[in-house]
XYZ file of C-alpha atoms in Angstrom:
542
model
C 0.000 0.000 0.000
C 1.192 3.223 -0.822
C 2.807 5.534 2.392
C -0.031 8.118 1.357
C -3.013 6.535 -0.445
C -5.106 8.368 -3.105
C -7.867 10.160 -1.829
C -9.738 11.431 -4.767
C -11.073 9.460 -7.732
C -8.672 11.149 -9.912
C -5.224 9.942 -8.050
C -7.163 6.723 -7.787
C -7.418 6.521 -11.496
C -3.843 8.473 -11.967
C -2.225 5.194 -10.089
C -3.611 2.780 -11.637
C -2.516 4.691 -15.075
C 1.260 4.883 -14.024
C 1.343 1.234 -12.588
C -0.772 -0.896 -15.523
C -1.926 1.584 -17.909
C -2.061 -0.935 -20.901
C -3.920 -3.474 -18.371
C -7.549 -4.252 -18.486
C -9.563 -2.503 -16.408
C -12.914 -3.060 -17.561
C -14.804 -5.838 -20.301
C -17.988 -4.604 -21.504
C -19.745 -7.049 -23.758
C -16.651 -8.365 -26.030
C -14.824 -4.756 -25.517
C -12.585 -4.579 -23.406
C -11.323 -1.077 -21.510
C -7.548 -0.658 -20.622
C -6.887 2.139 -18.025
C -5.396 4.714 -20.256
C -8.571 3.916 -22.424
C -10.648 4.732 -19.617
C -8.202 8.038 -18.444
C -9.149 8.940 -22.113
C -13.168 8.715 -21.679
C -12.781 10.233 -17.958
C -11.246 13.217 -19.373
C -13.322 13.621 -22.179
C -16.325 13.335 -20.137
C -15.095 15.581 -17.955
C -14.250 18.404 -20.556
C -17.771 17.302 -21.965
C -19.637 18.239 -18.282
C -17.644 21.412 -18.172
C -19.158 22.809 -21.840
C -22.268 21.914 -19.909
C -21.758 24.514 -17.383
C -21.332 21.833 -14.619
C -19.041 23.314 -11.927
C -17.598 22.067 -8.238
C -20.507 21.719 -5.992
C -23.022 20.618 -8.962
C -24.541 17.342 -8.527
C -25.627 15.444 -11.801
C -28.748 12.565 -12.010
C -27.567 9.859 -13.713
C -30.068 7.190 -14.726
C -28.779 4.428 -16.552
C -27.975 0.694 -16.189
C -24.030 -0.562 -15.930
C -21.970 0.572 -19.096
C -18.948 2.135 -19.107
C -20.569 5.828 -19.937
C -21.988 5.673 -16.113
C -18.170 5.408 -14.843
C -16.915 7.680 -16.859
C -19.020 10.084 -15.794
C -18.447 9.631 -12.408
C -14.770 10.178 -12.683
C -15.508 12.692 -14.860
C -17.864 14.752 -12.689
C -15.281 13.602 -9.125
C -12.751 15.191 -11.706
C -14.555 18.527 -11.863
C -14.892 18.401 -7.982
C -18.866 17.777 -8.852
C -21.104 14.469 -7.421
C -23.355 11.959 -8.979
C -27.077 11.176 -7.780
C -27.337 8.009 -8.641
C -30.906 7.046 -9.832
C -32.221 3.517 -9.620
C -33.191 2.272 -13.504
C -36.555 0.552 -11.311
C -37.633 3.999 -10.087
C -41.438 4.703 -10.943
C -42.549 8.757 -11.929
C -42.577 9.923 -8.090
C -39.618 8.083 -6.889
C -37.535 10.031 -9.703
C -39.356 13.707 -9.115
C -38.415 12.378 -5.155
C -34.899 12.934 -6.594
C -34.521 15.295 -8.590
C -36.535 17.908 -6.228
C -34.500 16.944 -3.280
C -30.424 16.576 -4.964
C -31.323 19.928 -7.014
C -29.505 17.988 -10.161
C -28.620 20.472 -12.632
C -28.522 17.887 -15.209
C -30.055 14.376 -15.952
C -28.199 11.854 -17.971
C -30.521 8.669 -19.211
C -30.988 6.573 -21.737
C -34.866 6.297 -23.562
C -35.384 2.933 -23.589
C -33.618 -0.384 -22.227
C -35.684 -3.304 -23.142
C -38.461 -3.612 -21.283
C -37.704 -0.403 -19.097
C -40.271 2.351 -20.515
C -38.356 5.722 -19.253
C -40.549 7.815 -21.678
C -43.839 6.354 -19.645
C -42.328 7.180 -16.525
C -40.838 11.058 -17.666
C -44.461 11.392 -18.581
C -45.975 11.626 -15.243
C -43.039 13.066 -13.823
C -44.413 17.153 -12.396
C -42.832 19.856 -14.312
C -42.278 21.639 -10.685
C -39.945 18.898 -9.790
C -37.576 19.133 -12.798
C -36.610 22.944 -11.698
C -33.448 23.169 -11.308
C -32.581 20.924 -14.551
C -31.292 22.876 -16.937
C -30.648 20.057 -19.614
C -31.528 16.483 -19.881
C -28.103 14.600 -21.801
C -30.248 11.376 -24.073
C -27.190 8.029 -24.484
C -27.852 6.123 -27.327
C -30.348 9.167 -29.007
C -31.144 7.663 -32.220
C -32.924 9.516 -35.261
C -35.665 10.380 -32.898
C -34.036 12.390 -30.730
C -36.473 14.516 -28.650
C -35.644 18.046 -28.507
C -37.146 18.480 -24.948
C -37.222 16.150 -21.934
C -39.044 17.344 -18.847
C -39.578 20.576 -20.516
C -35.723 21.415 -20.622
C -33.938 21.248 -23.870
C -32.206 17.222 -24.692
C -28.935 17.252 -25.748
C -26.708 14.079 -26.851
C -24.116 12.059 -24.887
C -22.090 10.195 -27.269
C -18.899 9.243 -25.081
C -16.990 7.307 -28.927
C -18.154 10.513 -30.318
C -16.548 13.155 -27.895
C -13.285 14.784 -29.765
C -10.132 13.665 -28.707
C -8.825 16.859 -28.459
C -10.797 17.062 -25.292
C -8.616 14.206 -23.859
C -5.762 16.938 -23.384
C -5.077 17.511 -19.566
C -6.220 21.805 -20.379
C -9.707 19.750 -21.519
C -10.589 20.168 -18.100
C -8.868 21.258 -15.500
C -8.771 18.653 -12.133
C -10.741 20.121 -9.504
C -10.851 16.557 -7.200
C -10.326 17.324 -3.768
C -10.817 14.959 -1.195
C -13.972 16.576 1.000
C -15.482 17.320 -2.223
C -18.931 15.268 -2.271
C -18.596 12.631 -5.327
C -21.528 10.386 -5.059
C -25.045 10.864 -3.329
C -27.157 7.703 -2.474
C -30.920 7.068 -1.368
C -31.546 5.630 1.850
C -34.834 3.053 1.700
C -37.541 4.696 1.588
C -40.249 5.783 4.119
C -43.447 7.445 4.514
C -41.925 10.913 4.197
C -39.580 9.668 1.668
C -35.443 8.688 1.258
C -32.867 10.944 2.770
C -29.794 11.668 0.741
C -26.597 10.350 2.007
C -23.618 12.259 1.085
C -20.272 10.440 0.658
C -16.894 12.081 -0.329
C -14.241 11.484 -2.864
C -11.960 10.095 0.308
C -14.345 8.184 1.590
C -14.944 6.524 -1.411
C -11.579 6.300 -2.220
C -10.266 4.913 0.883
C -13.390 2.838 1.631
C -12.700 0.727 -1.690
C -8.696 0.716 -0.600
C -9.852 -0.985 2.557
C -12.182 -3.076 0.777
C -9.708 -4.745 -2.310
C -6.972 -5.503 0.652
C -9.756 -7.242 2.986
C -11.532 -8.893 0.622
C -8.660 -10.883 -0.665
C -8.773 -8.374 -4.624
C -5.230 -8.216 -4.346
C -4.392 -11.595 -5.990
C -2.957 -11.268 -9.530
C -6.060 -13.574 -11.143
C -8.901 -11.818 -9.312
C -11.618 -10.826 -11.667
C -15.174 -8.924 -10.206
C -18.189 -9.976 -11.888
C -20.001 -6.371 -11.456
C -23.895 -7.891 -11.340
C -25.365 -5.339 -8.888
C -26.842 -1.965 -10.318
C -23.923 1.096 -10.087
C -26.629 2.850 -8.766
C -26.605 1.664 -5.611
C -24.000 1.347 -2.711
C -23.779 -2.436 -3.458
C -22.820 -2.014 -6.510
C -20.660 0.799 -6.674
C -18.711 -0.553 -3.648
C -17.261 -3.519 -5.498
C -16.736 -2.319 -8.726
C -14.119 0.548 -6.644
C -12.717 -1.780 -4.544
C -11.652 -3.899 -7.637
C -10.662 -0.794 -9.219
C -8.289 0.177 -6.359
C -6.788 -3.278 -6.328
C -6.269 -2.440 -10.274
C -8.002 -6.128 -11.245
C -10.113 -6.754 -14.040
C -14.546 -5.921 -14.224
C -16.623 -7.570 -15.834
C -19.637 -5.125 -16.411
C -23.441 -6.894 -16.657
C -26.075 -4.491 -17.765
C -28.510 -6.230 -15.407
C -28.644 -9.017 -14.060
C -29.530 -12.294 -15.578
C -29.374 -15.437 -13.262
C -27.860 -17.908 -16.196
C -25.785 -15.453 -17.706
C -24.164 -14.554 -14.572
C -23.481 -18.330 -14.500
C -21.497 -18.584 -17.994
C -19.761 -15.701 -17.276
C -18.282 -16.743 -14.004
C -16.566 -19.584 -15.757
C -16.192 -17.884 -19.273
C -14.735 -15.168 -17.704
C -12.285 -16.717 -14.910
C -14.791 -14.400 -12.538
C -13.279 -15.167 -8.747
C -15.447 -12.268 -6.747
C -18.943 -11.512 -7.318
C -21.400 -9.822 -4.882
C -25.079 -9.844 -4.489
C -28.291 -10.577 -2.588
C -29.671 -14.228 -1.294
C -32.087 -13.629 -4.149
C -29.585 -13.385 -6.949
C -27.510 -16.171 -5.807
C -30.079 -18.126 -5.762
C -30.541 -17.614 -9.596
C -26.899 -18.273 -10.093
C -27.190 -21.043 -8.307
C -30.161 -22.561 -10.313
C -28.203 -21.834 -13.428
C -24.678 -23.486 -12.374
C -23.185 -26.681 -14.557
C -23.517 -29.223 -13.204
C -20.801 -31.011 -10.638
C -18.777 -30.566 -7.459
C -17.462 -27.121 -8.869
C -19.420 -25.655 -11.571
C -17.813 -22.134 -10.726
C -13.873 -23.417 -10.244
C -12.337 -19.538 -10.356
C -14.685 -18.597 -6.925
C -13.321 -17.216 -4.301
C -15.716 -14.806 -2.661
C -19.011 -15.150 -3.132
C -20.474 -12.121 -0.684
C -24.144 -12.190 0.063
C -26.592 -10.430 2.002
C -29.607 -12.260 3.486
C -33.340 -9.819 2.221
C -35.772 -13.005 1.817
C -36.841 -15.962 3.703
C -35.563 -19.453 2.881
C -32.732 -19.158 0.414
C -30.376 -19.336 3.787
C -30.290 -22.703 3.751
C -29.466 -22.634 -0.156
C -26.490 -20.646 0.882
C -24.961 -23.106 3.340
C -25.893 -25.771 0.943
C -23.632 -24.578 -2.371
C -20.365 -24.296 -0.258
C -21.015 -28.321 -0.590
C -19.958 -27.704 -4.228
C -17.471 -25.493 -3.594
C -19.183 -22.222 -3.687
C -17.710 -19.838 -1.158
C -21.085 -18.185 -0.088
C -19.891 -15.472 2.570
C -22.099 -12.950 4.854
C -21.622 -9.334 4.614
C -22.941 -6.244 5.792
C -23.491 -2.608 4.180
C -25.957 0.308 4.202
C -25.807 3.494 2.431
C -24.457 5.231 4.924
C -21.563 3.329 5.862
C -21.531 1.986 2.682
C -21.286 -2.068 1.373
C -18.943 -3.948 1.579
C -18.284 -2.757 5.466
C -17.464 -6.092 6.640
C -17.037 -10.144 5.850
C -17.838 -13.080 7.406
C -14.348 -15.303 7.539
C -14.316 -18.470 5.670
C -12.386 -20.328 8.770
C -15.928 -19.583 10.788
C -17.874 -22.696 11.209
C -21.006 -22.823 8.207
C -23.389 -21.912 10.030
C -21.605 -18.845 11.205
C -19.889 -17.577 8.319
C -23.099 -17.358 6.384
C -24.656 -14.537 8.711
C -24.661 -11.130 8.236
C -21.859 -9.287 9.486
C -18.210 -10.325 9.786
C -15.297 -8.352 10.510
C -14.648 -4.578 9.147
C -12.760 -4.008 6.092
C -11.130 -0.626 7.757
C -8.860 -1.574 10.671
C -10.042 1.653 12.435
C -13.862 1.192 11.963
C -15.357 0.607 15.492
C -18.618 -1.222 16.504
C -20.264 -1.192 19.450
C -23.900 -3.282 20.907
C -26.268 -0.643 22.748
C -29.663 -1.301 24.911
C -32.150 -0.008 23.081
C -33.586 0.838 26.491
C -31.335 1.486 28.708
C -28.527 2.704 26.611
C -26.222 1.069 28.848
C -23.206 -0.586 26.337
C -23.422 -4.258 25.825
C -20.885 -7.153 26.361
C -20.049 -10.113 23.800
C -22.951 -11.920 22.746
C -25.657 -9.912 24.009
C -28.083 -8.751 20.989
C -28.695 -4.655 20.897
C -28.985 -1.440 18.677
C -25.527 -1.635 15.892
C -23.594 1.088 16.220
C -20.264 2.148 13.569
C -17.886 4.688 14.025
C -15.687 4.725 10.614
C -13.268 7.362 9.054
C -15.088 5.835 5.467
C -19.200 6.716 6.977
C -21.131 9.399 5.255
C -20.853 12.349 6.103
C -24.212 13.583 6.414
C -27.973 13.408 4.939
C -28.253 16.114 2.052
C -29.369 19.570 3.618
C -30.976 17.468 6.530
C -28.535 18.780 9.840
C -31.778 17.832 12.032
C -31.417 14.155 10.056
C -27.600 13.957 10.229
C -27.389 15.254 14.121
C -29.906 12.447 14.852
C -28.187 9.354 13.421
C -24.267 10.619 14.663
C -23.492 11.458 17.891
C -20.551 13.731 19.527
C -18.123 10.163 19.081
C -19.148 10.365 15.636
C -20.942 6.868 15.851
C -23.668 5.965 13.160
C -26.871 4.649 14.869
C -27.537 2.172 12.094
C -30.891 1.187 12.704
C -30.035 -2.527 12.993
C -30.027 -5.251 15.632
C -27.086 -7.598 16.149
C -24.073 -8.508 18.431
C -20.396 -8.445 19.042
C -18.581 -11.579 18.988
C -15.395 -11.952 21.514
C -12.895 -11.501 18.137
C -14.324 -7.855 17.447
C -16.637 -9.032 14.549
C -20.263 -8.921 14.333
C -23.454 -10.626 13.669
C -26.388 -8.790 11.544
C -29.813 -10.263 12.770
C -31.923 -7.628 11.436
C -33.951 -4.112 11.219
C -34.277 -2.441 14.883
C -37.859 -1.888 13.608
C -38.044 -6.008 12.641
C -37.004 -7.055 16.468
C -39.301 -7.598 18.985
C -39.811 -7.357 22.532
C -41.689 -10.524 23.415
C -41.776 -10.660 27.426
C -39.002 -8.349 28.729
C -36.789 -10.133 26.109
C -35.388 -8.683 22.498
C -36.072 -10.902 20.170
C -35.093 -11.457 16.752
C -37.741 -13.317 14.124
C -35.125 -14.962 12.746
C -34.694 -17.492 15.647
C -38.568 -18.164 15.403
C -38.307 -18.494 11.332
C -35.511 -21.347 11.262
C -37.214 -23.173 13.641
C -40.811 -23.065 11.289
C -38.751 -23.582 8.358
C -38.196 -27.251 9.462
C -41.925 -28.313 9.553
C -43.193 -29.981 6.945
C -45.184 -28.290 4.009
C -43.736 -24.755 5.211
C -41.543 -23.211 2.030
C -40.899 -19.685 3.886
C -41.868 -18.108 7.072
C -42.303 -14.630 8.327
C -42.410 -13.685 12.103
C -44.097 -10.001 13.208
C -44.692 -9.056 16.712
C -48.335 -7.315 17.184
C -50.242 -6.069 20.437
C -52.587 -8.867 21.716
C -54.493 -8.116 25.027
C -52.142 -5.472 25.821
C -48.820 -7.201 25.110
C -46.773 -7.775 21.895
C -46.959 -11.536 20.873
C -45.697 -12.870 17.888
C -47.461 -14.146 14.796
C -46.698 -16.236 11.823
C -47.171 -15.706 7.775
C -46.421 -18.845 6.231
C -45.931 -19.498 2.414
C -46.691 -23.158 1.977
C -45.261 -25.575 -0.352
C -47.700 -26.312 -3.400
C -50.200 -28.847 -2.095
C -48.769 -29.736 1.265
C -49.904 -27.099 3.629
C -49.469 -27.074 7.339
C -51.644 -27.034 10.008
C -51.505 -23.735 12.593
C -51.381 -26.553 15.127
C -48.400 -28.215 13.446
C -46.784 -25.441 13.364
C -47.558 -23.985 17.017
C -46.690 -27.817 18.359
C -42.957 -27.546 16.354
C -42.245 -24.013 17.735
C -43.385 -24.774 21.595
C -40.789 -28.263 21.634
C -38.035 -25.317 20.851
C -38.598 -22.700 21.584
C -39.495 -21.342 25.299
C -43.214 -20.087 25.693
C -43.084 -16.248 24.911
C -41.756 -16.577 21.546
C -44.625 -19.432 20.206
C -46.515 -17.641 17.574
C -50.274 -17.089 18.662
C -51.626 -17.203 14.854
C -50.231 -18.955 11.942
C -51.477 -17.521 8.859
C -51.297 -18.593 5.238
C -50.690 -16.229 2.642
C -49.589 -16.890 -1.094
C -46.553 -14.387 -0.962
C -45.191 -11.940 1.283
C -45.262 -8.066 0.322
C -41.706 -6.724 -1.009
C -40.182 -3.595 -1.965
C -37.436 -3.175 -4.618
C -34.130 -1.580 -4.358
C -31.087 -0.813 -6.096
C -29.829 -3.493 -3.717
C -32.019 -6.179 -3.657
C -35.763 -6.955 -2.991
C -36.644 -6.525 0.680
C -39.479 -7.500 2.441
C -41.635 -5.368 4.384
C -42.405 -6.393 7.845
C -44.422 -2.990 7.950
C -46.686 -4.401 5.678
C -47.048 -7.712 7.417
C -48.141 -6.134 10.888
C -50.594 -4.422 8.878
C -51.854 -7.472 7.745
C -51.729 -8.771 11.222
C -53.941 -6.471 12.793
C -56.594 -6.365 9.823
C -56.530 -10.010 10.420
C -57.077 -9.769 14.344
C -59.597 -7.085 13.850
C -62.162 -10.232 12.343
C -60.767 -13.493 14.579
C -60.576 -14.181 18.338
C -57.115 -14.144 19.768
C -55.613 -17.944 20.614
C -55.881 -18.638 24.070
C-alpha cells in the first residue's frame, strides 16, 4: 500500500494509469477497456460536463444501467470536484421527481429505452415543478428520434466514442478533485416521508474501496469482479471501486440475468462476485452441473433480504461455492465487513463479519437502557468509521440524529459483538421484537418453522394482543402440502421457550416486497398491517 493513499477518484485513477496503464480494467460485452482507455473517456467526459456549465458543488442525475458511460461520468464529474445522484433504472414517476426535487440535479443523464424499461412512460408523469433546477436532460444512445425536450428542458446528446479527442488533453478540463469534495449521493430506503440523501466524499470513497480490495482478498494477480449489482446503488458501486483500487479486471453486466451470470463466471475466470440471497439463488439454479461448476470462486459475498434461500447458501459451499455474509448500508456503505471463511457454516453465512477498515469501530447498545453491551448480548448496531457518510443532504436535524458527539452511526439494525471484534447482523431495529421483557429477533422463530413440513418460507411479526406484543406467523406453503396452525404452534413450543410461540399462523400466497437498487426486501411494515386487519375479524388464541 502506498505511504499516502489516493484520496480522490482522480489519483485513484492516476495510479492505476502509471502502474498498468495498458492493463484491463474493464470488459464490456466483447470490448474490453484498458486504463489509459478509460483516463481517455474520464477526461473527455469531464471536458464534456464542463461545456455543460457543470461546476464544483453541482450534482448530476444519472439514470442508466451498468456501461462504461456511467463510470466515466463519475470520474468525470469527481474530476470537476462535482457528485453523482445516482438514480435507480426501477424507479417509478414519483420516486424520480423524489430525486430530482430533493439533490437539485442540474442535469439528468438517461438513456430512452432499455428493453423492457419504458423511461418515456415514466418522464411522462413526472411534475414539471420537480424538474426545476434541470437545466438540460443529456439522451445516451439518441437515435434519429431524438427529442428536442425532456421534462420541458432542452435534450442534448451524450455520445462518449463521439466526444473529440482533443478534449482528452489535460487543459480539456482542468482537475478540480479534492478529497472533501462530495462525489456520489445515495438514497436511503424509503419511508413514509420519503429517502434521505446520504452524502459520501471522494476520500471516503476512495479509501473505503482501498480498505475493501486488501480485505476482501482483490489483491491476488487472477482476481476478476463480476459487477452484477446496479452502479446505482451502494452495493454495486462498492465492489466495482474496490476492484478498481486493487487495479483487477470488471466484468460489467447491464442487469442481471441469473444464467448469464453463471457462464460468465466460468467464461470469464470471474473469482469475486457480490449480491443478494435472491440473486444467488438464480446463479445457483443456473450453475453446470458437478462438485465445482464455478472453479475460479473465491468470494461469493451475500446479504440475506428473503426468507428461505439461507439454507441454499450453506448448501452450495457443498460444491465449492464460497457463499460469505456481509454487511453494508448506504451510509456506511457495502462492503463494510465479511464473514471469515475459517468460521464454522453456520456462522460464516450470517450477516456481518469483521470490518474491512482496521479503524472502523462497533459497538452493541440497549435499546432501552442505553447502557453498552458485552459479547454476545443482541442490541442497537452502532459504527464509528473514518469511510461513513458524512451527512444526509441539507438534513442537519437528520444527520445530528443518526451521529453522535463520538461520531458513531446509529444504524438502525439489531445484532451482536462476537469476543474476536466481529459482528453478527440479525436484522432491522424496527423487525425485532420485545416478546416478554426479552429482544427478540424473528429470525430465531423463522428457522425453527422452516423445518416443519409443508412450510416453504416463514415470516415472524410481533403485534399487540391483550395489551402485550406476541408474535405471529405468515407462512408461504409448499404447493399442495400445507401445514396445520397446530403443526406449526406444536414444532415451535418443543423449541422454543413459551413467549416466543406464535399465537396465529397464517397462510398467505406471498409476502409483500419492496425493490431496491440493492435487492428486494421484504416489508415487515406491511405484514403487521396485515396482522392487525386479520385480528380485527378473529378471536385471539388462548
Amino acid at each position: 500500500m502506498d505511504a499516502m493513499p489516493p484520496a480522490t477518484l482522480s489519483a485513484l485513477l492516476a495510479r492505476n494509469l502509471d502502474l498498468r496503464g495498458e492493463s484491463t480494467a474493464f470488459v464490456e460485452g466483447e470490448r474490453r477497456i484498458s486504463y489509459r482507455e478509460f483516463d481517455a473517456m474520464v477526461r473527455r467526459s469531464a471536458a464534456w460536463l464542463r461545456d455543460q456549465g457543470i461546476k464544483p458543488g453541482d450534482r448530476v442525475a444519472v439514470w442508466l444501467v451498468n456501461r462504461i458511460e456511467w463510470l466515466a461520468l463519475y470520474f468525470g464529474l469527481a474530476r470537476l470536484g462535482a457528485a453523482v445522484m445516482t438514480v435507480n433504472t426501477r424507479y417509478r414517476s414519483h420516486e424520480l421527481a423524489y430525486i430530482l426535487e430533493r439533490s437539485q440535479a442540474s442535469l439528468l443523464v438517461l438513456q430512452l429505452n432499455f428493453r423492457k424499461i419504458d423511461f418515456p412512460a415514466v418522464l411522462r408523469d413526472v411534475p414539471p415543478g420537480a424538474a426545476s433546477a434541470l437545466r438540460k436532460v443529456a439522451v445516451v444512445d439518441a437515435g434519429t428520434d431524438m427529442p428536442t425536450q425532456v421534462l420541458g428542458r432542452p435534450a442534448i446528446r451524450f455520445d462518449l466514442a463521439a466526444l473529440p479527442e482533443d478534449d482528452a488533453s489535460n487543459t480539456g478540463a482542468p482537475d478540480c478533485a479534492a478529497a472533501d469534495a462530495p462525489c456520489v449521493l445515495f438514497t436511503t430506503s424509503g419511508t413514509t416521508s420519503g429517502p434521505k440523501l446520504v452524502v459520501h466524499t471522494q476520500y471516503t470513497v476512495t479509501q473505503h474501496a482501498l480498505n475493501v480490495a486488501k480485505g476482501f482478498d482483490f489483491e491476488a494477480d487472477d482476481v476478476r469482479l463480476l459487477a452484477a449489482l446496479p452502479l446505482c446503488g451502494t452495493f454495486g458501486l462498492s465492489g466495482v471501486m474496490a476492484a478498481f483500487a486493487a487495479g483487477r479486471p470488471i466484468v460489467l453486466m447491464d442487469t442481471f440475468d441469473g444464467s448469464e451470470a453463471a457462464r460468465l463466471l466460468n467464461a470469464q475466470r470471474i473469482t469475486h462476485l457480490f449480491g443478494s440471497d435472491e440473486m444467488f439463488q438464480r446463479v445457483i439454479e443456473s450453475a453446470p452441473a458437478g462438485d465445482r461448476p464455478f472453479p475460479h470462486a473465491r468470494v461469493f459475498g451475500f446479504a440475506s433480504f428473503q426468507p428461505g434461500t439461507l439454507e441454499v447458501m450453506q448448501n452450495a459451499w457443498s460444491r465449492g461455492m464460497p457463499m460469505l455474509g456481509l454487511y453494508g448500508s448506504s451510509e456506511v456503505q457495502a462492503l463494510f465487513s465479511l464473514q471469515q471463511r475459517s468460521l464454522p457454516l453456520q456462522e460464516r453465512t450470517q450477516g456481518g463479519g469483521r470490518p474491512a477498515c482496521a479503524a472502523a469501530r462497533i459497538r452493541i447498545r440497549d435499546v432501552e437502557t442505553g447502557a453498552l453491551l458485552p459479547a454476545g448480548q443482541v442490541g442497537a448496531v452502532e459504527i464509528q468509521s473514518p469511510t461513513n457518510f458524512v451527512g444526509y443532504l441539507d438534513n442537519p436535524q437528520a444527520t445530528a440524529s443518526s451521529i453522535d458527539a463520538e461520531g458513531y452511526f446509529s444504524t438502525g439494525d439489531a445484532g451482536y459483538l462476537r469476543e474476536d471484534g466481529s459482528f453478527v447482523y440479525q436484522t432491522r431495529l424496527g423487525d425485532t421484537m420485545r416478546l416478554a421483557g426479552y429482544l427478540v429477533s424473528p429470525a430465531e422463530i423463522e428457522s425453527v418453522i422452516k423445518t416443519v413440513p409443508g412450510v416453504q418460507d416463514v415470516q415472524i411479526v410481533a403485534v399487540e394482543i391483550g395489551a402485550q406484543m406476541k408474535p405471529v406467523a405468515f407462512v408461504v406453503a409448499l404447493p399442495g402440502k400445507a401445514p396445520t396452525e397446530a403443526a406449526v404452534v406444536a414444532s415451535a413450543k418443543a423449541a422454543l421457550a413459551p413467549f416466543k410461540v406464535p399465537v396465529h399462523v397464517w397462510l398467505v400466497d406471498e409476502f409483500p416486497v419492496t425493490q431496491s437498487s440493492n435487492g428486494t426486501k421484504i416489508q415487515r411494515v406491511k405484514l403487521r398491517e396485515m396482522a392487525l386487519e386479520r385480528l380485527a375479524h378473529q378471536t385471539p388464541a388462548a
